[in-house]
Amino acid sequence: MTELKVPSHVAIILDGNGRWAAKRGLPRKLGHKAGCEALEQIVEDAARLGIKVLSIYAFSTENWKRTKEEVGALMQLFRYYIPRLRKRCFEGNIKVETIGDMSLFDEDLIRGINELKRDTRDFSRMTFVLGLNYGARDEIRRAVVRLAEQVKAGTLEPEAITEQMISQNLDTAVLKYPDPDLLIRTSGEQRLSNFMLWQCAYTEMYFPELLWPDFKKADLVRAIEIYNGRDRRYGGRNEADNGK
Ligand code: IPE
Ligand code: IPE
Ligand code: MG
């Protein structure tokens, strides 16, 4: 078998925690707990496989619409997982970044996450990106505001705005590999739900039926195999036609 080409940037919309819990007659928060455990393992597996950036959609700008109880349980889980994630990152040489507007989170949570980012900033094996209060439309809106401010200040001509400048003003600008090569969404749903709308212009997508807490290393390897079977054309000609 020829060696698998590992995508540099893999993004995951982890979905199905609630259904996983419902199937077992458990409260949704236990589904989220199981989801966090699956995530902890996948972070390590992804680094071992040689993935350079692993981006995870953990909490969307729309997830505030859930019950107060569920939002509270998710925030508690984030708190609980920071020290565990820290240990994993230190052991695995993994750097943490976030995308999204964390300012709506409680202060202690913001502090904990910022400390984790600061303390892992020199780690280089993999970057683990957490989407926290992330929404692509909100991210694009914030980028537009920044560019509009430069136009207002007279330092930027509207016509001089390039696609690259827009990319550089998105939250993902801090990443070495900005656009995901492969996006996985579990639970069989086939939509982006406001995740990386700009960055996924040419991303390969894969939608396994598995619920997120059941997603294991073998499923990540399967996703990479499927990715290897794709022909990325970027609007150009088919690889098979080359030279004809
Ligand atoms: C994904 O699981 C986790 C978050 C959105 C935080 P869900 O909570 O969306 O699970 P389902 O879709 O209800 O099964
Ligand atoms: C997307 O999942 C958000 C996250 C995984 C954080 P949702 O479960 O919230 O999305 P919809 O409502 O099914 O589109
Ligand atoms: Mg869901």
Short mmCIF file of N, CA and C and ligand atoms in Angstrom, two decimals, residues 14-20 28 32 57-60 63 66 70 74 78 185 187 189 211-212, ligand 1:
data_model
loop_
_atom_site.label_atom_id
_atom_site.label_comp_id
_atom_site.label_asym_id
_atom_site.label_seq_id
_atom_site.Cartn_x
_atom_site.Cartn_y
_atom_site.Cartn_z
N LEU A 14 -17.54 18.47 15.86
CA LEU A 14 -17.92 17.30 16.66
C LEU A 14 -19.40 17.42 16.98
N ASP A 15 -20.14 16.43 16.52
CA ASP A 15 -21.60 16.50 16.67
C ASP A 15 -22.14 15.14 17.08
N GLY A 16 -23.22 15.18 17.86
CA GLY A 16 -23.90 13.94 18.24
C GLY A 16 -23.76 13.57 19.70
N ASN A 17 -23.19 14.47 20.51
CA ASN A 17 -23.07 14.17 21.94
C ASN A 17 -24.43 13.96 22.59
N GLY A 18 -25.39 14.83 22.23
CA GLY A 18 -26.73 14.76 22.82
C GLY A 18 -27.41 13.46 22.45
N ARG A 19 -27.31 13.08 21.17
CA ARG A 19 -27.95 11.83 20.71
C ARG A 19 -27.28 10.61 21.34
N TRP A 20 -25.98 10.70 21.54
CA TRP A 20 -25.24 9.60 22.18
C TRP A 20 -25.80 9.37 23.59
N ARG A 28 -28.00 15.03 28.70
CA ARG A 28 -27.14 15.51 27.62
C ARG A 28 -25.72 15.83 28.11
N HIS A 32 -21.84 15.20 26.58
CA HIS A 32 -20.76 16.16 26.37
C HIS A 32 -19.48 15.70 27.09
N TYR A 57 -14.59 22.50 16.48
CA TYR A 57 -15.72 23.40 16.77
C TYR A 57 -16.31 22.94 18.10
N ALA A 58 -16.02 23.69 19.15
CA ALA A 58 -16.45 23.25 20.48
C ALA A 58 -17.73 23.96 20.94
N PHE A 59 -17.87 25.25 20.58
CA PHE A 59 -19.06 26.00 21.02
C PHE A 59 -19.32 27.10 20.00
N SER A 60 -20.51 27.09 19.41
CA SER A 60 -20.80 28.05 18.35
C SER A 60 -21.51 29.29 18.89
N ASN A 63 -24.87 28.36 19.87
CA ASN A 63 -25.10 27.41 20.96
C ASN A 63 -25.62 28.07 22.25
N ARG A 66 -29.18 27.22 23.52
CA ARG A 66 -29.53 26.01 24.28
C ARG A 66 -29.96 26.39 25.69
N GLU A 70 -27.79 23.45 29.98
CA GLU A 70 -26.82 22.81 29.08
C GLU A 70 -25.60 23.71 28.84
N LEU A 74 -21.73 22.84 29.78
CA LEU A 74 -20.61 22.90 28.83
C LEU A 74 -19.48 23.76 29.39
N PHE A 78 -15.59 22.74 30.14
CA PHE A 78 -14.41 23.44 29.64
C PHE A 78 -13.45 23.71 30.80
N ARG A 185 -17.41 16.02 9.85
CA ARG A 185 -18.52 16.28 10.77
C ARG A 185 -19.18 14.96 11.10
N SER A 187 -21.95 12.38 13.14
CA SER A 187 -23.38 12.24 13.44
C SER A 187 -24.27 12.27 12.20
N GLU A 189 -24.91 14.57 10.09
CA GLU A 189 -25.40 15.88 9.60
C GLU A 189 -24.44 16.37 8.53
N LEU A 211 -21.62 8.90 16.03
CA LEU A 211 -21.82 10.01 16.97
C LEU A 211 -20.44 10.34 17.57
N TRP A 212 -20.21 11.62 17.86
CA TRP A 212 -18.86 12.05 18.24
C TRP A 212 -18.22 11.20 19.36
C1 IPE B 1 -22.09 18.59 19.77
O1 IPE B 1 -23.09 17.74 20.20
C2 IPE B 1 -21.51 19.41 20.88
C3 IPE B 1 -21.87 20.83 20.85
C4 IPE B 1 -22.57 21.42 19.94
C5 IPE B 1 -21.39 21.65 21.95
P1 IPE B 1 -24.62 18.17 20.24
O2 IPE B 1 -24.93 18.68 21.61
O3 IPE B 1 -24.94 19.09 19.16
O4 IPE B 1 -25.34 16.76 20.04
P2 IPE B 1 -26.69 16.49 19.27
O5 IPE B 1 -26.58 17.09 17.91
O6 IPE B 1 -27.79 17.11 20.08
O7 IPE B 1 -26.78 15.00 19.22
#
